[in-house]
CSV table of C-alpha atoms (C1' of nucleotides) in Angstrom, one decimal:
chain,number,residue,atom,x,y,z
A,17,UNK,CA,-129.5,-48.8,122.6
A,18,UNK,CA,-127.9,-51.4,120.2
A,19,UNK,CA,-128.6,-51.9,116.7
A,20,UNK,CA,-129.5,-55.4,114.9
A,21,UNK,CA,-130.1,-56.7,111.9
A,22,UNK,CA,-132.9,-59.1,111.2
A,23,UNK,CA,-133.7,-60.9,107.8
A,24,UNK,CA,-136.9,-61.3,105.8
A,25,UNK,CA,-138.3,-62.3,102.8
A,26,UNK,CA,-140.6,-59.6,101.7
A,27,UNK,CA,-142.7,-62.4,99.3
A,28,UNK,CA,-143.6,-63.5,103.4
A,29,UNK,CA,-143.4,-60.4,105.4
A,30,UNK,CA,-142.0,-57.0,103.9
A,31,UNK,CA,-141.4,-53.6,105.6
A,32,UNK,CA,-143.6,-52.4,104.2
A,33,UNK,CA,-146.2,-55.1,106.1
A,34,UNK,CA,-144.4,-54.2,108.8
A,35,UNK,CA,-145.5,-50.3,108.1
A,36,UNK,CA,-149.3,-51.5,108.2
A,37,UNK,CA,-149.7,-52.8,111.3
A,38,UNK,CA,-148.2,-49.6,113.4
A,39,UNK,CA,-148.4,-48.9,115.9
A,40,UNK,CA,-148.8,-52.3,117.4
A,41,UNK,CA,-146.1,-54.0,115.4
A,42,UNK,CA,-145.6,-57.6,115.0
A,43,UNK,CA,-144.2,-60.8,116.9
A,44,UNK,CA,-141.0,-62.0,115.1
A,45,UNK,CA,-141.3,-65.4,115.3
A,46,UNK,CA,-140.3,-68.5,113.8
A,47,UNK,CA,-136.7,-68.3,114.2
A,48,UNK,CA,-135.4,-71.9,114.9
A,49,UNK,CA,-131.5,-71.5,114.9
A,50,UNK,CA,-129.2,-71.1,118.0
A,51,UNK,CA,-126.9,-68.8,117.2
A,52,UNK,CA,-129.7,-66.3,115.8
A,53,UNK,CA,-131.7,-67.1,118.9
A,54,UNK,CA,-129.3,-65.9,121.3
A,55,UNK,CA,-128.8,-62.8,119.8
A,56,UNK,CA,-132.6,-62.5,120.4
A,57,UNK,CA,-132.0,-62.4,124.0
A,58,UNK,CA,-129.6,-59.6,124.0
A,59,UNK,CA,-132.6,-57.5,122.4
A,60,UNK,CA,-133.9,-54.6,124.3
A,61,UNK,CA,-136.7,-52.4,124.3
A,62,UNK,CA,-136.1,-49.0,122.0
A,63,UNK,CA,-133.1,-51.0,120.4
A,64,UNK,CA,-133.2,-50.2,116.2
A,65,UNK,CA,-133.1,-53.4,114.1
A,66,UNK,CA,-132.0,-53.1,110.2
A,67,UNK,CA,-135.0,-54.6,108.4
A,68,UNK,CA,-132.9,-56.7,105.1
A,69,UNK,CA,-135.2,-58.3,102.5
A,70,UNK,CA,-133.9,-60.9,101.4
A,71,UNK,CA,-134.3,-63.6,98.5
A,72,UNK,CA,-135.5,-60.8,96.7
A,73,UNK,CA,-134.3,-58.3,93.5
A,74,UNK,CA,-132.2,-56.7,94.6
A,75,UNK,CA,-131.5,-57.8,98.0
A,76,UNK,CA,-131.2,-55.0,100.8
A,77,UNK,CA,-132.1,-52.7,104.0
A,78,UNK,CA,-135.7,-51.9,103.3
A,79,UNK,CA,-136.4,-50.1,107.0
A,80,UNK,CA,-135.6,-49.4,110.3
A,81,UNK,CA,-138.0,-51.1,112.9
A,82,UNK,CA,-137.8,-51.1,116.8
A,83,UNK,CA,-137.7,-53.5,119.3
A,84,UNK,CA,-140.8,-53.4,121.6
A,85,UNK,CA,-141.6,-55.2,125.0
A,86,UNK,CA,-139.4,-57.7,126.7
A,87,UNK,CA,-138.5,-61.1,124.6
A,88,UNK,CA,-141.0,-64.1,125.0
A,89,UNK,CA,-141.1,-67.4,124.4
A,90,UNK,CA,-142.1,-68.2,120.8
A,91,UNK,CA,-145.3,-68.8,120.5
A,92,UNK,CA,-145.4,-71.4,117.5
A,93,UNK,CA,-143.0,-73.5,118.9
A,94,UNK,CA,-146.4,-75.0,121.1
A,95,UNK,CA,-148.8,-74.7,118.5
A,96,UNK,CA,-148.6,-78.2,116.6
A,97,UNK,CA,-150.2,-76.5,113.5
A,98,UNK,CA,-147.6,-74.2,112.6
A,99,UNK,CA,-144.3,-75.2,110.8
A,100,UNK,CA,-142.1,-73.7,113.4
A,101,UNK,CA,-143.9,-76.3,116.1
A,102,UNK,CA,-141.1,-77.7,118.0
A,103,UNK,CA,-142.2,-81.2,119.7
A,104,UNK,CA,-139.1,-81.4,121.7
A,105,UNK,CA,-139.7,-77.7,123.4
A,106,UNK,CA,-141.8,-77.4,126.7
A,107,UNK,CA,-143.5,-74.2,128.2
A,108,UNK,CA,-141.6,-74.7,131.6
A,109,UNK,CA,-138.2,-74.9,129.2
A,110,UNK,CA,-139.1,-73.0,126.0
A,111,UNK,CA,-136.3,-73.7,123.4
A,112,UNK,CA,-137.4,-70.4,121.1
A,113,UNK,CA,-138.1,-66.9,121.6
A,114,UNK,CA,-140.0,-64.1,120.2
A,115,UNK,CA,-139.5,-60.4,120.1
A,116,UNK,CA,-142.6,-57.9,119.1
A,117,UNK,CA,-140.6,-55.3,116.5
A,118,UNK,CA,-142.7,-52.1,115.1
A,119,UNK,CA,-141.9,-49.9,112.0
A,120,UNK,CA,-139.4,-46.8,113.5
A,121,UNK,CA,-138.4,-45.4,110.3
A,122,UNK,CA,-139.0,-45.2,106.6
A,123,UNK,CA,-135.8,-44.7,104.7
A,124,UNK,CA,-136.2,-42.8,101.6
A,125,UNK,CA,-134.9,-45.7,99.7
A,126,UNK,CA,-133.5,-49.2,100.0
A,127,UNK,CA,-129.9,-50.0,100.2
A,128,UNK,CA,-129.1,-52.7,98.4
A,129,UNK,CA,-126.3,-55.6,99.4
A,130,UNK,CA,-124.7,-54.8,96.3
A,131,UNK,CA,-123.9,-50.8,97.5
A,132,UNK,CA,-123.1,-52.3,101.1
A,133,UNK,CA,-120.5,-54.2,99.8
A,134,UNK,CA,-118.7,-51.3,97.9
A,135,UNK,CA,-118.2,-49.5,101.3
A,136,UNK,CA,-114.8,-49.8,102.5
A,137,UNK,CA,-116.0,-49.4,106.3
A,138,UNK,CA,-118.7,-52.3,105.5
A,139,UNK,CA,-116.4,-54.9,105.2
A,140,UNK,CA,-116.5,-56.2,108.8
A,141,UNK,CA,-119.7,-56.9,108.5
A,142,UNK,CA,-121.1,-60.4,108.5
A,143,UNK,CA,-123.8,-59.5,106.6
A,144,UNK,CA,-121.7,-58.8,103.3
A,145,UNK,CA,-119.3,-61.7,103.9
A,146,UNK,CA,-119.8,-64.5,102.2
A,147,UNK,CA,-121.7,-67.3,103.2
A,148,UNK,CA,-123.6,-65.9,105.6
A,149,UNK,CA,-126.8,-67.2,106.6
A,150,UNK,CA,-127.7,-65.8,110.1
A,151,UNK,CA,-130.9,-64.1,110.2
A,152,UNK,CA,-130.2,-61.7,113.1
A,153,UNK,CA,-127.5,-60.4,113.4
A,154,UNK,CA,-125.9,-57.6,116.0
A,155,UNK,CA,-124.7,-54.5,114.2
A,156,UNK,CA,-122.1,-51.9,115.5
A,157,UNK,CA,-123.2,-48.1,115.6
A,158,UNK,CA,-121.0,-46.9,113.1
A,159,UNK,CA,-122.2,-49.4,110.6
A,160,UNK,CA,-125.5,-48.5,111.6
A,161,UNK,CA,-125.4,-44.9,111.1
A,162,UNK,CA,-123.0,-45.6,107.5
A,163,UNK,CA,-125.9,-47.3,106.3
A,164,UNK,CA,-128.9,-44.5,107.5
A,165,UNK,CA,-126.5,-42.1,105.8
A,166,UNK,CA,-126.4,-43.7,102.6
A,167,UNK,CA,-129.9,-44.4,102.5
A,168,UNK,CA,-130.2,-40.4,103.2
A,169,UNK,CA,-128.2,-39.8,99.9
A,170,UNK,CA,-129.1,-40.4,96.4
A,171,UNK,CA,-128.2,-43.8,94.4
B,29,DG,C1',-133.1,-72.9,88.8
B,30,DC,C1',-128.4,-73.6,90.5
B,31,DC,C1',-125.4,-74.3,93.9
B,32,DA,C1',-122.1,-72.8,97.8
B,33,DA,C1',-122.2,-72.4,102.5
B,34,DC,C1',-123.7,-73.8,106.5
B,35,DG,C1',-126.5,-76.2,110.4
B,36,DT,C1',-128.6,-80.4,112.0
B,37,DT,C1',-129.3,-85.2,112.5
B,38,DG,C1',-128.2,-89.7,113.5
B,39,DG,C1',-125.5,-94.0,112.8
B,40,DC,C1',-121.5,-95.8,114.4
C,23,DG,C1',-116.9,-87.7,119.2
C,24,DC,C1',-116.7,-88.2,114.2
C,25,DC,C1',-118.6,-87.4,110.0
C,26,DA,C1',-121.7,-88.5,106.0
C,27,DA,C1',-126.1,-87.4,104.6
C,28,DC,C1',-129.5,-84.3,104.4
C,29,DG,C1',-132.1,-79.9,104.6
C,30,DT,C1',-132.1,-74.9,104.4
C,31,DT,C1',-130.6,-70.3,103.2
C,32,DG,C1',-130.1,-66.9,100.1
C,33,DG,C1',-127.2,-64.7,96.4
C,34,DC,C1',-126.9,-64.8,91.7
DNA sequence: GCCAACGTTGGC
DNA sequence: GCCAACGTTGGC
Protein backbone atom coordinates (compact mmCIF):
# COMPACT_ATOMS: atom_id res chain seq x y z
CA UNK A 1 0.00 0.00 0.00
CA UNK A 2 1.58 3.44 -0.94
CA UNK A 3 0.62 6.69 0.10
CA UNK A 4 -0.13 9.87 -2.30
CA UNK A 5 -0.90 13.12 -2.20
CA UNK A 6 -3.52 14.75 -4.43
CA UNK A 7 -4.50 18.47 -4.59
CA UNK A 8 -7.82 20.32 -4.49
CA UNK A 9 -9.43 23.37 -4.24
CA UNK A 10 -12.10 22.94 -1.73
CA UNK A 11 -14.15 26.26 -3.48
CA UNK A 12 -14.49 23.14 -6.42
CA UNK A 13 -14.39 19.86 -4.59
CA UNK A 14 -13.54 19.68 -0.68
CA UNK A 15 -13.16 16.68 1.67
CA UNK A 16 -15.61 17.25 3.01
CA UNK A 17 -17.63 16.69 -0.66
CA UNK A 18 -15.68 13.92 -0.82
CA UNK A 19 -17.30 12.74 2.73
CA UNK A 20 -20.89 12.95 1.06
CA UNK A 21 -20.74 10.87 -1.60
CA UNK A 22 -19.41 7.55 0.48
CA UNK A 23 -19.40 5.04 -0.01
CA UNK A 24 -19.20 5.29 -3.73
CA UNK A 25 -16.57 7.96 -3.94
CA UNK A 26 -15.68 10.00 -6.85
CA UNK A 27 -13.75 9.91 -10.30
CA UNK A 28 -10.66 12.17 -9.98
CA UNK A 29 -10.55 13.58 -13.13
CA UNK A 30 -9.43 16.44 -15.02
CA UNK A 31 -5.85 16.15 -14.47
CA UNK A 32 -4.04 17.33 -17.75
CA UNK A 33 -0.22 17.36 -16.75
CA UNK A 34 2.36 14.49 -17.40
CA UNK A 35 4.22 14.23 -14.72
CA UNK A 36 1.08 14.17 -12.27
CA UNK A 37 -0.44 11.75 -14.77
CA UNK A 38 2.07 9.15 -14.38
CA UNK A 39 2.03 9.05 -10.88
CA UNK A 40 -1.72 8.17 -11.52
CA UNK A 41 -0.66 5.01 -12.99
CA UNK A 42 1.30 3.84 -10.17
CA UNK A 43 -2.10 4.08 -8.03
CA UNK A 44 -3.48 0.99 -6.60
CA UNK A 45 -6.46 -0.18 -5.09
CA UNK A 46 -6.53 0.32 -0.98
CA UNK A 47 -3.50 2.81 -1.55
CA UNK A 48 -4.16 6.14 1.03
CA UNK A 49 -4.02 9.44 -0.76
CA UNK A 50 -3.40 12.87 1.45
CA UNK A 51 -6.41 14.98 0.47
CA UNK A 52 -4.44 19.00 0.48
CA UNK A 53 -6.91 21.93 -0.10
CA UNK A 54 -5.39 24.13 -1.68
CA UNK A 55 -5.86 27.96 -2.81
CA UNK A 56 -7.58 28.20 0.30
CA UNK A 57 -7.08 29.96 4.09
CA UNK A 58 -5.02 28.32 5.36
CA UNK A 59 -3.79 25.86 2.91
CA UNK A 60 -3.48 22.12 4.18
CA UNK A 61 -4.32 18.14 4.62
CA UNK A 62 -8.03 18.20 5.05
CA UNK A 63 -8.50 14.00 4.85
CA UNK A 64 -7.34 10.86 4.13
CA UNK A 65 -9.19 9.26 1.00
CA UNK A 66 -8.62 5.74 -0.70
CA UNK A 67 -7.95 4.71 -3.89
CA UNK A 68 -10.70 2.53 -5.40
CA UNK A 69 -10.88 0.29 -8.61
CA UNK A 70 -8.26 0.02 -11.25
CA UNK A 71 -7.21 3.49 -13.14
CA UNK A 72 -9.30 4.48 -16.33
CA UNK A 73 -9.03 6.48 -19.01
CA UNK A 74 -10.40 10.04 -18.19
CA UNK A 75 -13.47 10.39 -19.09
CA UNK A 76 -13.65 14.28 -20.00
CA UNK A 77 -10.90 14.11 -22.08
CA UNK A 78 -13.79 12.66 -24.97
CA UNK A 79 -16.52 14.71 -23.96
CA UNK A 80 -16.14 18.07 -26.10
CA UNK A 81 -18.24 19.96 -23.44
CA UNK A 82 -16.03 19.73 -20.57
CA UNK A 83 -12.89 22.03 -20.16
CA UNK A 84 -10.60 19.09 -19.67
CA UNK A 85 -11.73 17.82 -23.45
CA UNK A 86 -8.62 16.98 -25.04
CA UNK A 87 -9.08 17.03 -29.17
CA UNK A 88 -5.76 15.49 -29.70
CA UNK A 89 -6.57 12.31 -27.30
CA UNK A 90 -8.29 9.09 -28.94
CA UNK A 91 -10.20 6.26 -27.05
CA UNK A 92 -7.85 3.53 -28.75
CA UNK A 93 -4.74 5.95 -27.30
CA UNK A 94 -6.28 7.83 -24.24
CA UNK A 95 -3.73 10.61 -23.26
CA UNK A 96 -5.45 11.08 -19.55
CA UNK A 97 -6.51 8.88 -16.77
CA UNK A 98 -8.89 8.76 -13.99
CA UNK A 99 -8.79 7.14 -10.64
CA UNK A 100 -12.30 6.68 -8.48
CA UNK A 101 -10.88 7.86 -4.76
CA UNK A 102 -13.52 7.53 -1.58
CA UNK A 103 -13.33 9.21 1.86
CA UNK A 104 -11.10 6.65 4.33
CA UNK A 105 -10.60 8.86 7.21
CA UNK A 106 -11.62 11.95 8.88
CA UNK A 107 -8.81 13.56 10.67
CA UNK A 108 -9.70 15.39 13.69
CA UNK A 109 -8.39 18.46 12.24
CA UNK A 110 -6.56 19.97 9.28
CA UNK A 111 -2.84 20.38 9.07
CA UNK A 112 -2.00 23.21 7.57
CA UNK A 113 1.18 23.89 5.02
CA UNK A 114 2.34 26.27 7.36
CA UNK A 115 2.77 23.42 10.49
CA UNK A 116 4.20 20.98 7.67
CA UNK A 117 6.87 23.13 7.01
CA UNK A 118 8.01 23.53 10.73
CA UNK A 119 8.75 19.69 10.83
CA UNK A 120 12.27 19.03 10.57
CA UNK A 121 11.44 15.39 8.96
CA UNK A 122 9.05 17.27 6.34
CA UNK A 123 11.62 18.92 4.60
CA UNK A 124 12.06 16.32 1.74
CA UNK A 125 8.92 16.78 0.80
CA UNK A 126 7.95 18.29 -2.52
CA UNK A 127 4.94 19.48 -1.28
CA UNK A 128 6.59 22.16 1.20
CA UNK A 129 9.39 23.03 -1.23
CA UNK A 130 8.99 25.89 -3.02
CA UNK A 131 7.52 26.19 -6.18
CA UNK A 132 5.83 23.32 -6.40
CA UNK A 133 2.96 22.88 -8.42
CA UNK A 134 2.28 19.07 -8.96
CA UNK A 135 -1.04 18.06 -7.97
CA UNK A 136 -0.32 14.46 -7.15
CA UNK A 137 2.24 13.65 -5.74
CA UNK A 138 3.82 10.13 -4.20
CA UNK A 139 4.37 10.30 -0.43
CA UNK A 140 6.88 8.10 1.60
CA UNK A 141 5.31 6.17 4.73
CA UNK A 142 7.06 7.91 7.31
CA UNK A 143 5.88 11.24 6.06
CA UNK A 144 2.66 9.76 5.85
CA UNK A 145 2.28 8.58 9.24
CA UNK A 146 4.25 12.21 10.64
CA UNK A 147 1.47 13.95 9.26
CA UNK A 148 -1.67 11.42 10.72
CA UNK A 149 0.27 11.88 13.92
CA UNK A 150 0.10 15.46 14.02
CA UNK A 151 -3.25 15.70 12.85
CA UNK A 152 -3.96 13.25 16.03
CA UNK A 153 -2.41 15.92 18.35
CA UNK A 154 -3.64 19.25 19.32
CA UNK A 155 -2.57 22.69 17.34
C1' DG B 1 -4.72 40.94 -6.40
C1' DC B 2 0.17 40.01 -6.96
C1' DC B 3 3.64 37.42 -8.70
C1' DA B 4 7.16 33.51 -8.63
C1' DA B 5 7.58 29.18 -10.45
C1' DC B 6 6.74 26.15 -13.70
C1' DG B 7 4.68 23.75 -17.99
C1' DT B 8 3.30 24.13 -22.77
C1' DT B 9 3.23 25.94 -27.32
C1' DG B 10 4.96 27.18 -31.55
C1' DG B 11 8.06 30.00 -34.60
C1' DC B 12 12.40 29.63 -36.27
C1' DG C 1 16.52 21.82 -30.59
C1' DC C 2 16.17 26.49 -28.74
C1' DC C 3 13.71 29.73 -26.40
C1' DA C 4 10.31 33.62 -26.07
C1' DA C 5 5.69 34.11 -25.17
C1' DC C 6 2.00 32.70 -22.88
C1' DG C 7 -1.04 30.25 -19.54
C1' DT C 8 -1.68 28.12 -15.04
C1' DT C 9 -0.92 27.10 -10.22
C1' DG C 10 -1.17 28.36 -5.79
C1' DG C 11 0.99 30.71 -1.67
C1' DC C 12 0.76 34.88 0.32
Amino acid sequence: MNYWLMKSEPAVFSFQDLMKMSPKGEIWDGVRNYQARNFMREMKTGDRVLFYHSNTSPPGIAGIAEVIGEVQPDPTQFDPSSKYYDPKSSRDEPRWIAVRVRAAQELSRTVSLHELKTITELESMPLVRKGNRLSVMPVSAKHAQIIMDLAATVA
